[in-house]
Amino acid sequence: MPVCATSAKDAILHRPSSPATVIHEPDAGVSKTRVSVLIIGGGPHALAALSALHESSFAFGQFTSDNAFQRRVGFKNLQKIGMVGIIDPNEGFCEGWNKRFASLEIEHLRSPALAHPLAFEPMALVNFALREGREGELLAAPFVSSKLADEGFSMQDPRLYSLPSTALFRDFCASLEAKLPHEWYRGYATRVAKDGDSGEYMVSYECEGVEHCVVAEAVIFATGPTGPPIVPSPFLPFMGSTMADGVDGVPPVHGGRVTHTAELLGRGSTMADGVVGVRGARVLVVGGGLTAAQAALAAVGAGAARVVLRSRRPLQTRAYDLHDDWVDMRKTNRLRFDFLCMEDRCEGAKRAAPGGTVPASYMEELRRGAASDSSALELQVDGGIEQSAVRLERGELHVDGDAFDLVILATGAAKTPLSSRLYQQVQADFSAPVRDGFPRVDTSLRWADGEDLFVVGANAVLELGPGALNLMGAMRGAKIIAVALRDLMWTTKRDGAPSAVVNVNSFSCLGLKDAVLLGFADSSDEEDAASSSDDEQAVVGEAVRQLSSLSVRPAASKKKQEPPLSKAKAARLRARKHRRATKASKGM
Ligand SMILES: Cc1cc2nc3c(=O)[nH]c(=O)nc-3n(C[C@H](O)[C@H](O)[C@H](O)COP(=O)(O)OP(=O)(O)OC[C@H]3O[C@@H](n4cnc5c(N)ncnc54)[C@H](O)[C@@H]3O)c2cc1C
């Protein structure tokens, strides 16, 4: 029977370092167990959802310190009513991400600086770097920027396509975590049930063997990709039984000769720390993607005597696993539209990212290492890895006759969310639709009809499309969620009642009305607007330029109200159209 968090205050983490985290002191009375929106998972996608839910008050902090912009566009009439809770077994946001990067000593992200958890502000990470005096941590990505330059796309700030350093990204996420109000419940969510009377969701979670419960009006599943690690069958007998079975979450450490990166990356300790026993060892790394390349280079760096990187096919060089067009902001909307028109979206997602690839900078490092006599690195291609002859002899693992002390499988993980008990339970109890093993979410990322249960990230691939897993997918998903859940987070002060209608466009989730944006001020703000300074005008102008870069469809109701054209104007337009048609027919 779950214990309600009111009687188990210690289930809520105390983290004084993050001022935005609600801290419940044991003697401070009854802990709050009710939140408006509960996010299951605390990775980058959860942080993106949290930031988007807070968007209305948060987005324009960068423009002005005295809230002039908020006053003039009507934010003063918005009042936050919702609190967001997070359930995650870690102690703060993105711990899993940070451990992965630390384990392989990755210095830069693979994705560009425009991708990060602040969904509505592509420039936010670049601005953070500038504010902190850390512009040097934005590594130029020559492939992408030269392509953009060729296409005359110099209007776009090229720094958006630079690669942020691991430390810069980590600190940026930490700064968001500190600013965005939320409650943190440490534990692992096990069950979602619905209270038939109130219509609220009761989410059970487990922390150190004790079950607790949080009540929420809406639940977002941001659990990250779910599924067991892929282990080529010849290696299975040499792994710990837990790894071979594959369970929810990261498998625990085992004593086998074969390990998987899913296990290695969950530890957060580097190979050089000596925990894995790489120094002086003969190491075989199996895989053809970036993680395999990074693991091989880390093993060389940690002092392995011999490192063989063996892939099924020759390594492919590409900036991202996804086709470059999917990270080109000018093309993603069209590509996504094409994707949504596909009959078999699962197949469409696979085609857009057909396999692991290695960025040019890593490829160069691998080739240099393999060519050098003094390096321990060898690159091998073996199309028959899945049929390798593997046997253990006197403590050594022999793979096709070659002796190794350690085998690292960088062979990825299956994407099978329905292998998780939590997803199975929700699917069964809420009759939530599934297609090709994935939640069949609707355009709002809502999983079950009439229920406020949402899915983001890799498990929402059927709606978010290729790249649902990565940071671009996080931004896309967070914007959609913010629109769907706006009424749980914001209300207007004027009449005290929650706004009844939510306009489904990008302005509405920023808390702006179209009319307000076009006029820069609503009627009640006219005085403010008249007396505004040039600085304020500049601030508003900058904000409007940023907003204009969002794809916005005008609200249908507004379209209806457009005044009819005057006869003279209609005649002028007809004449212009006629002149153009005549010119075109003459081939001019
Ligand atoms: C080595 C490496 C490098 C990468 N580099 C990049 C990159 O540069 N750019 C990029 O865009 N992507 C990169 N990726 C992909 C990256 O993993 C994803 O973009 C990102 O981590 C996905 O975030 P997420 O929040 O969906 O999932 P996760 O980061 O996996 O976070 C999910 C969280 O949910 C928690 N959770 C799961 N189940 C439950 C439950 N039942 N109850 C409570 N909590 C739960 C987990 O413990 C975890 O903390 C990289 C991946 C790897 C492995």
XYZ file of C-alpha atoms and ligand atoms in Angstrom:
641
model
C 0.000 0.000 0.000
C 1.638 3.305 -0.991
C 2.416 5.763 1.774
C 1.196 9.247 0.960
C 4.089 11.699 0.894
C 2.330 13.784 3.586
C 3.493 11.212 6.107
C 6.830 10.535 4.497
C 8.374 13.963 4.105
C 11.839 12.606 3.606
C 10.753 11.198 0.264
C 10.985 14.759 -1.001
C 14.553 15.687 -1.554
C 16.183 18.527 0.349
C 18.395 20.442 -2.042
C 19.134 23.900 -0.674
C 21.498 24.575 -3.586
C 18.533 24.928 -5.932
C 16.370 27.862 -4.789
C 13.578 26.938 -7.187
C 13.151 23.505 -5.633
C 10.473 23.443 -2.956
C 12.129 22.299 0.246
C 10.017 20.645 2.903
C 11.615 20.816 6.325
C 10.491 17.960 8.595
C 8.971 20.381 11.115
C 7.404 22.720 8.575
C 3.986 21.107 8.751
C 2.298 18.940 6.202
C 4.252 18.364 2.990
C 2.477 19.183 -0.206
C 1.656 16.085 -2.189
C -0.571 17.619 -4.808
C 0.916 19.116 -7.939
C -0.705 20.351 -11.112
C 1.612 18.534 -13.476
C 3.811 15.585 -12.549
C 6.727 14.621 -14.780
C 8.050 11.068 -14.513
C 11.788 11.209 -15.236
C 14.332 13.970 -14.629
C 16.433 13.990 -17.807
C 16.818 16.816 -20.347
C 13.370 16.161 -21.803
C 11.776 16.628 -18.382
C 13.740 19.865 -17.898
C 12.544 21.071 -21.302
C 8.933 20.293 -20.366
C 9.353 22.094 -17.024
C 10.801 25.189 -18.703
C 8.048 25.275 -21.323
C 5.324 24.934 -18.683
C 6.778 28.008 -16.950
C 7.228 29.875 -20.201
C 4.853 32.797 -19.766
C 6.751 34.461 -16.954
C 10.194 33.153 -17.713
C 10.872 33.675 -21.386
C 11.572 37.366 -21.417
C 13.742 37.641 -18.342
C 16.713 38.092 -20.652
C 15.356 41.247 -22.276
C 14.728 43.470 -19.324
C 15.376 43.513 -15.644
C 12.441 45.756 -14.721
C 9.819 43.650 -16.450
C 8.943 46.470 -18.841
C 8.247 43.978 -21.558
C 5.994 41.866 -19.377
C 4.047 44.965 -18.316
C 3.524 46.170 -21.835
C 2.460 42.949 -23.501
C 0.043 42.000 -20.782
C 1.979 39.455 -18.724
C 0.969 41.419 -15.652
C -2.455 39.902 -16.154
C -1.135 36.375 -15.989
C -0.872 34.527 -12.739
C 0.878 31.240 -12.198
C -1.404 28.711 -10.576
C 0.344 25.454 -11.267
C 3.179 23.615 -9.542
C 5.213 20.990 -11.347
C 6.547 17.873 -9.624
C 9.306 15.555 -10.852
C 9.817 11.900 -9.902
C 13.289 10.543 -10.616
C 15.632 8.167 -8.782
C 18.491 10.686 -9.017
C 19.085 13.757 -6.889
C 18.686 16.382 -9.587
C 18.049 17.005 -13.263
C 20.182 15.372 -15.972
C 22.265 13.215 -13.622
C 22.060 10.294 -16.047
C 23.190 12.572 -18.887
C 26.070 13.969 -16.808
C 27.218 10.456 -15.844
C 27.192 9.316 -19.479
C 29.349 12.229 -20.545
C 31.699 11.812 -17.570
C 32.136 8.055 -18.140
C 33.440 8.528 -21.659
C 35.138 11.860 -20.889
C 33.167 13.519 -23.692
C 34.252 17.133 -24.077
C 31.590 18.462 -26.442
C 28.007 17.670 -27.287
C 27.291 16.198 -30.661
C 24.223 18.399 -31.100
C 24.400 22.118 -31.918
C 24.025 24.945 -29.395
C 20.523 25.726 -30.637
C 19.354 22.448 -29.062
C 18.877 22.614 -25.290
C 16.070 22.404 -22.739
C 14.836 26.020 -23.052
C 12.353 25.191 -25.763
C 11.201 28.655 -26.804
C 14.608 30.339 -26.974
C 17.053 28.783 -29.444
C 19.652 31.481 -28.579
C 19.489 30.845 -24.819
C 22.547 28.584 -24.568
C 24.649 30.894 -26.749
C 23.485 33.873 -24.661
C 24.377 31.981 -21.488
C 27.896 31.367 -22.845
C 28.261 35.073 -23.693
C 26.934 36.226 -20.313
C 29.311 33.885 -18.500
C 32.284 34.868 -20.665
C 32.528 31.293 -21.968
C 32.134 31.806 -25.706
C 35.333 29.787 -26.138
C 33.355 26.706 -25.083
C 31.311 26.866 -28.290
C 33.259 24.734 -30.721
C 32.839 25.699 -34.369
C 31.234 22.871 -36.330
C 32.879 23.372 -39.744
C 30.679 20.951 -41.657
C 27.395 22.588 -40.792
C 28.457 26.217 -40.796
C 30.210 26.070 -44.167
C 27.121 24.431 -45.624
C 24.975 27.238 -44.297
C 27.409 29.856 -45.580
C 27.305 28.261 -49.043
C 23.566 28.606 -49.052
C 23.772 32.289 -48.163
C 22.234 31.724 -44.774
C 24.452 34.205 -42.973
C 21.463 35.910 -41.322
C 21.354 33.040 -38.854
C 23.910 33.384 -36.060
C 26.505 30.678 -36.850
C 27.119 30.230 -33.125
C 23.767 28.433 -33.000
C 25.436 25.626 -34.939
C 28.551 25.426 -32.785
C 28.961 22.501 -30.410
C 28.678 23.428 -26.722
C 31.167 21.981 -24.266
C 29.914 19.362 -21.827
C 30.622 21.707 -18.907
C 28.787 24.642 -20.503
C 25.708 22.517 -21.186
C 25.777 21.073 -17.662
C 26.000 24.536 -16.086
C 23.260 25.881 -18.346
C 20.940 23.054 -17.266
C 21.871 23.656 -13.616
C 21.012 27.354 -14.008
C 17.591 26.436 -15.411
C 17.018 23.979 -12.590
C 17.806 26.697 -10.062
C 15.422 29.201 -11.673
C 12.399 27.076 -12.462
C 10.100 26.329 -9.503
C 9.431 22.621 -9.035
C 9.118 19.881 -6.451
C 11.448 16.917 -6.595
C 10.337 13.464 -5.468
C 13.222 11.033 -5.406
C 12.168 7.550 -6.432
C 11.041 5.316 -9.236
C 7.461 5.631 -10.511
C 5.714 2.273 -10.515
C 2.029 2.893 -11.158
C -0.483 5.497 -12.337
C -4.102 5.202 -11.174
C -7.070 7.533 -11.502
C -9.294 8.756 -8.690
C -12.787 8.165 -10.057
C -14.310 11.045 -8.019
C -11.815 13.851 -8.524
C -10.468 12.710 -11.891
C -6.923 13.248 -10.551
C -4.055 10.841 -11.085
C -2.347 9.070 -8.210
C 1.211 8.208 -9.109
C 2.920 5.630 -6.896
C 6.669 5.703 -6.615
C 9.230 3.745 -4.684
C 12.072 5.231 -2.684
C 14.434 3.015 -0.697
C 11.925 0.187 -0.486
C 8.995 2.358 0.660
C 6.108 3.251 -1.631
C 4.788 6.818 -1.767
C 2.139 8.601 -3.780
C 1.768 12.011 -5.463
C -1.540 13.351 -6.751
C -1.528 15.294 -10.019
C -3.958 16.695 -12.549
C -1.757 15.697 -15.474
C 1.173 13.315 -15.895
C 4.028 13.508 -18.411
C 6.105 10.401 -19.112
C 9.690 11.589 -19.734
C 11.446 8.354 -18.843
C 13.910 8.403 -21.732
C 14.288 5.533 -24.169
C 13.074 2.340 -22.564
C 14.259 -1.125 -23.496
C 16.966 -3.703 -22.733
C 20.518 -3.387 -24.093
C 21.101 -5.229 -27.377
C 23.583 -8.068 -26.816
C 24.765 -10.156 -29.804
C 23.914 -13.738 -28.841
C 27.478 -15.202 -28.813
C 28.362 -12.795 -25.965
C 25.268 -13.476 -23.842
C 26.674 -16.367 -21.767
C 29.554 -14.189 -20.578
C 27.441 -11.408 -19.134
C 25.815 -11.146 -15.715
C 22.326 -12.634 -15.665
C 20.681 -9.255 -15.003
C 22.188 -7.804 -18.146
C 21.163 -10.806 -20.183
C 17.553 -10.533 -18.987
C 17.251 -6.788 -19.446
C 15.080 -4.909 -16.956
C 13.745 -1.400 -16.330
C 16.454 1.213 -15.867
C 20.217 0.782 -15.960
C 21.311 -2.765 -15.143
C 23.498 -3.205 -12.043
C 27.219 -3.898 -12.179
C 28.198 -7.544 -12.713
C 31.454 -9.414 -12.769
C 31.380 -10.744 -16.348
C 34.090 -10.350 -18.969
C 31.614 -8.678 -21.275
C 29.972 -5.400 -20.438
C 27.564 -3.112 -22.252
C 27.847 0.664 -22.529
C 24.348 0.896 -20.965
C 26.018 -0.357 -17.801
C 29.323 1.488 -18.159
C 27.722 4.875 -18.814
C 25.391 4.599 -15.838
C 28.308 4.530 -13.413
C 29.703 7.973 -14.057
C 33.270 6.824 -13.382
C 35.833 7.081 -16.154
C 37.800 4.128 -17.516
C 40.933 5.790 -16.198
C 39.491 5.486 -12.648
C 40.423 1.826 -12.835
C 36.989 0.446 -11.875
C 36.584 -1.447 -15.143
C 40.163 -2.721 -15.187
C 41.215 -1.289 -18.537
C 44.818 -0.330 -17.761
C 47.166 -2.795 -19.441
C 44.214 -4.879 -20.698
C 43.338 -6.132 -24.177
C 39.964 -4.582 -24.966
C 37.506 -5.353 -27.760
C 34.894 -2.655 -28.442
C 31.990 -3.826 -30.608
C 29.901 -1.210 -32.434
C 29.958 1.322 -35.249
C 28.479 4.473 -33.733
C 29.816 7.435 -31.804
C 29.542 5.694 -28.418
C 31.736 2.843 -29.720
C 34.277 5.362 -31.021
C 34.263 7.260 -27.727
C 34.614 4.032 -25.701
C 37.577 2.899 -27.823
C 39.329 6.269 -27.497
C 38.641 6.345 -23.742
C 40.133 2.834 -23.379
C 43.261 3.942 -25.269
C 43.464 7.027 -23.045
C 43.088 4.868 -19.918
C 46.201 2.883 -20.835
C 44.815 -0.304 -22.424
C 47.541 -2.474 -23.999
C 45.467 -3.175 -27.113
C 42.119 -1.764 -28.227
C 40.244 -3.247 -31.184
C 37.218 -1.309 -32.450
C 35.229 -3.851 -34.477
C 32.178 -2.837 -36.494
C 29.833 -4.737 -38.803
C 30.411 -2.280 -41.656
C 33.026 0.420 -42.288
C 32.506 3.401 -39.977
C 30.314 6.095 -41.541
C 31.232 9.768 -41.093
C 28.385 12.166 -40.412
C 27.781 15.144 -38.140
C 24.656 13.538 -36.648
C 23.060 10.098 -36.819
C 20.048 11.869 -38.301
C 20.304 13.335 -41.764
C 21.683 16.907 -41.479
C 18.429 18.384 -42.784
C 16.685 17.355 -39.574
C 18.844 19.790 -37.594
C 18.536 22.577 -40.147
C 15.797 24.794 -38.713
C 14.685 25.834 -42.206
C 13.871 22.282 -43.200
C 12.677 20.441 -40.106
C 9.045 21.558 -40.354
C 8.722 20.321 -43.932
C 10.478 17.035 -43.108
C 8.258 16.542 -40.106
C 5.173 17.202 -42.197
C 6.331 14.551 -44.703
C 6.932 12.175 -41.799
C 3.458 12.720 -40.361
C 1.944 11.880 -43.753
C 3.633 8.464 -43.757
C 1.584 5.329 -43.340
C 4.406 3.562 -41.476
C 5.969 6.206 -39.231
C 8.101 3.680 -37.378
C 9.784 2.722 -40.641
C 10.064 6.429 -41.566
C 11.914 7.155 -38.314
C 14.301 4.256 -38.930
C 15.018 5.433 -42.470
C 15.916 8.947 -41.248
C 18.585 7.506 -38.915
C 19.556 4.130 -40.374
C 22.477 3.381 -38.057
C 25.323 4.663 -35.919
C 27.682 7.226 -37.435
C 30.813 9.041 -36.266
C 31.423 12.812 -36.631
C 34.453 13.836 -38.696
C 36.520 15.061 -35.726
C 36.279 11.659 -33.988
C 36.910 9.848 -37.265
C 40.115 11.800 -37.732
C 41.256 10.915 -34.220
C 40.466 7.214 -34.791
C 42.321 7.114 -38.119
C 45.306 8.953 -36.667
C 45.416 6.511 -33.748
C 45.071 3.438 -35.949
C 47.818 4.668 -38.302
C 50.309 5.349 -35.521
C 52.697 2.545 -34.538
C 52.797 3.770 -30.955
C 49.008 3.681 -30.496
C 47.157 0.670 -29.096
C 44.198 1.231 -31.433
C 43.108 -1.031 -34.315
C 40.049 -0.595 -36.526
C 38.461 -3.803 -37.844
C 35.379 -4.536 -39.946
C 33.639 -7.879 -39.470
C 30.242 -8.427 -41.064
C 29.840 -11.639 -39.061
C 30.117 -10.260 -35.509
C 26.738 -11.760 -34.653
C 28.130 -15.209 -35.447
C 31.461 -14.746 -33.611
C 32.934 -17.813 -31.923
C 33.334 -16.777 -28.271
C 34.823 -18.979 -25.531
C 36.455 -18.485 -22.146
C 39.894 -20.062 -21.668
C 42.099 -19.623 -18.583
C 40.387 -16.339 -17.703
C 40.752 -14.928 -21.213
C 37.867 -14.389 -23.578
C 38.661 -15.632 -27.077
C 36.650 -13.969 -29.829
C 37.257 -15.614 -33.206
C 40.635 -16.780 -31.906
C 41.771 -13.362 -30.565
C 42.315 -13.142 -26.780
C 40.763 -10.242 -24.831
C 40.519 -9.345 -21.156
C 37.417 -7.218 -21.618
C 34.711 -6.816 -24.264
C 32.678 -3.602 -24.354
C 29.461 -3.833 -26.365
C 28.427 -0.453 -27.761
C 25.547 -2.047 -29.607
C 22.711 0.208 -28.445
C 19.455 -0.667 -26.743
C 16.120 -1.903 -28.004
C 13.429 0.777 -28.111
C 10.554 -1.109 -26.580
C 8.723 1.084 -24.064
C 6.083 -1.580 -23.583
C 8.749 -3.818 -22.016
C 8.539 -1.486 -18.999
C 6.018 -2.478 -16.341
C 4.935 1.141 -15.880
C 4.048 1.594 -19.557
C 2.372 -1.839 -19.604
C 0.202 -0.920 -16.622
C -0.849 2.452 -18.038
C -1.554 0.925 -21.427
C -3.764 -1.768 -19.884
C -5.601 0.366 -17.287
C -6.313 3.353 -19.547
C -6.771 1.400 -22.811
C -4.001 3.571 -24.219
C -3.341 2.814 -27.905
C -0.056 1.290 -29.054
C 1.410 0.978 -32.530
C 4.562 -0.949 -33.442
C 5.343 -1.202 -29.730
C 5.206 2.593 -29.146
C 2.537 4.707 -27.416
C 0.271 5.990 -30.202
C 0.117 9.555 -28.880
C -2.064 12.168 -30.580
C -0.934 15.546 -31.919
C -0.866 16.939 -28.345
C 1.315 13.969 -27.271
C -1.680 12.743 -25.241
C -1.531 8.984 -24.888
C -5.094 7.979 -23.994
C -8.241 9.609 -25.303
C -9.750 11.993 -22.741
C -6.882 11.483 -20.272
C -4.237 14.036 -19.301
C -1.432 11.516 -19.726
C 1.339 12.670 -22.070
C 4.517 11.126 -23.446
C 7.663 12.990 -24.562
C 11.056 11.903 -25.855
C 12.032 8.727 -27.659
C 8.806 6.962 -26.683
C 6.740 9.612 -28.503
C 8.566 9.014 -31.792
C 5.350 8.282 -33.704
C 4.319 11.925 -33.312
C 7.605 13.780 -32.709
C 9.316 12.021 -35.592
C 12.987 11.171 -36.114
C 15.146 12.823 -33.484
C 12.414 12.485 -30.836
C 15.133 11.161 -28.491
C 17.579 14.022 -28.794
C 17.562 17.620 -27.591
C 15.821 18.928 -30.720
C 13.048 16.432 -29.997
C 12.970 17.665 -26.392
C 12.304 21.231 -27.552
C 9.632 20.098 -29.985
C 7.830 17.985 -27.384
C 8.039 20.626 -24.654
C 6.368 23.278 -26.824
C 3.481 20.960 -27.622
C 3.018 20.021 -23.957
C 3.108 23.669 -22.859
C 0.175 24.453 -25.129
C -1.818 21.419 -24.040
C -1.350 22.087 -20.315
C -1.406 25.860 -20.233
C -4.637 26.084 -18.257
C -3.165 24.002 -15.453
C -0.245 26.427 -15.116
C -1.616 29.899 -15.863
C -4.736 31.957 -15.335
C -5.625 35.589 -15.971
C -5.789 37.844 -12.924
C -8.470 40.110 -14.322
C -11.508 37.922 -13.710
C -9.763 35.446 -11.462
C -11.037 32.536 -13.518
C -8.864 30.256 -15.611
C -8.998 31.187 -19.280
C -11.598 28.995 -20.918
C -10.083 28.833 -24.380
C -6.499 28.078 -25.255
C -5.482 29.275 -28.702
C -3.361 26.551 -30.206
C -0.532 28.656 -31.537
C 2.935 29.524 -30.389
C 1.938 32.950 -29.083
C -0.653 31.519 -26.748
C 1.851 29.344 -24.945
C 4.054 32.393 -24.512
C 1.136 34.114 -22.853
C 0.631 36.538 -25.744
C -2.536 37.296 -27.607
C -2.133 37.912 -31.346
C -3.787 41.324 -31.036
C -1.501 42.256 -28.180
C 1.550 41.291 -30.154
C 0.531 43.194 -33.240
C -0.325 46.341 -31.303
C 2.490 45.917 -28.748
C -0.013 46.707 -25.990
C -3.580 45.865 -25.134
C -6.116 48.591 -24.417
C -5.448 48.664 -20.685
C -1.747 49.171 -21.341
C -2.054 52.069 -23.753
C -0.745 54.627 -21.296
C 2.329 52.559 -20.601
C 2.890 52.171 -24.305
C 2.583 55.874 -25.022
C 5.189 56.766 -22.441
C 7.605 54.001 -23.313
C 11.255 54.846 -23.772
C 13.341 54.069 -26.862
C 15.047 51.327 -24.842
C 11.745 49.678 -24.157
C 10.796 49.916 -27.829
C 14.083 48.219 -28.670
C 13.380 45.515 -26.113
C 9.951 44.884 -27.580
C 11.335 44.974 -31.124
C 13.933 42.342 -30.237
C 11.310 40.149 -28.623
C 9.016 40.440 -31.614
C 11.876 39.520 -33.965
C 12.512 36.399 -31.882
C 8.829 35.549 -31.778
C 8.530 35.986 -35.519
C 11.043 33.198 -36.001
C 8.508 30.792 -34.497
C 6.121 29.207 -36.925
C 2.766 30.751 -36.132
C -0.559 30.158 -37.757
C -3.040 32.980 -37.241
C -5.954 32.042 -35.006
C -8.997 31.043 -37.027
C -11.307 33.468 -35.229
C -9.042 36.372 -36.119
C -9.070 35.488 -39.768
C -12.858 35.740 -39.844
C -12.742 39.269 -38.459
C -10.582 40.670 -41.286
C -12.363 43.688 -42.853
C -13.351 43.330 -46.526
C -11.023 45.009 -49.059
C -12.127 48.386 -50.354
C -13.168 48.374 -54.031
C -10.167 50.512 -55.018
C -7.687 48.238 -53.222
C -9.245 45.127 -54.739
C -8.934 46.677 -58.220
C -5.259 47.572 -57.572
C -4.523 43.988 -56.485
C -6.283 42.554 -59.552
C -4.262 44.845 -61.845
C -0.983 43.846 -60.152
C -1.842 40.167 -60.487
C -2.686 40.644 -64.152
C 0.645 42.460 -64.826
C 2.568 39.596 -63.140
C 0.718 36.943 -65.155
C 1.415 38.793 -68.450
C 5.114 39.151 -67.538
C 5.368 35.435 -66.696
C 3.666 34.353 -69.918
C 6.196 36.441 -71.888
C 8.989 34.670 -70.028
C 10.291 37.894 -68.447
C 27.090 9.041 -24.900
C 25.876 9.778 -25.356
C 25.999 11.058 -25.864
C 24.865 11.750 -26.303
N 25.018 13.005 -26.798
C 23.926 13.675 -27.208
C 24.046 15.003 -27.710
O 25.125 15.575 -27.794
N 22.912 15.646 -28.097
C 21.676 15.056 -28.026
O 20.690 15.694 -28.390
N 21.549 13.796 -27.562
C 22.627 13.099 -27.156
N 22.490 11.829 -26.683
C 21.164 11.254 -26.606
C 20.658 11.579 -25.198
O 20.777 10.442 -24.407
C 19.270 12.050 -25.201
O 19.208 13.227 -25.987
C 18.738 12.424 -23.815
O 19.456 11.878 -22.751
C 17.349 11.903 -23.692
O 16.817 12.543 -22.586
P 15.561 11.977 -21.792
O 15.222 12.988 -20.771
O 14.508 11.559 -22.736
O 16.095 10.625 -21.156
P 17.205 10.362 -20.057
O 18.330 11.290 -20.179
O 17.488 8.908 -20.156
O 16.459 10.660 -18.684
C 15.357 9.881 -18.269
C 15.284 9.928 -16.750
O 14.080 9.271 -16.362
C 14.350 8.437 -15.244
N 13.337 7.377 -15.205
C 13.154 6.351 -16.066
N 12.107 5.600 -15.674
C 11.614 6.171 -14.547
C 10.538 5.864 -13.664
N 9.737 4.817 -13.861
N 10.335 6.667 -12.588
C 11.122 7.744 -12.364
N 12.155 8.081 -13.167
C 12.397 7.305 -14.245
C 15.759 7.929 -15.501
O 16.346 7.501 -14.297
C 16.425 9.185 -16.068
O 16.948 9.987 -15.036
C 23.600 11.126 -26.241
C 23.487 9.829 -25.722
C 24.606 9.166 -25.293
C 24.456 7.771 -24.768
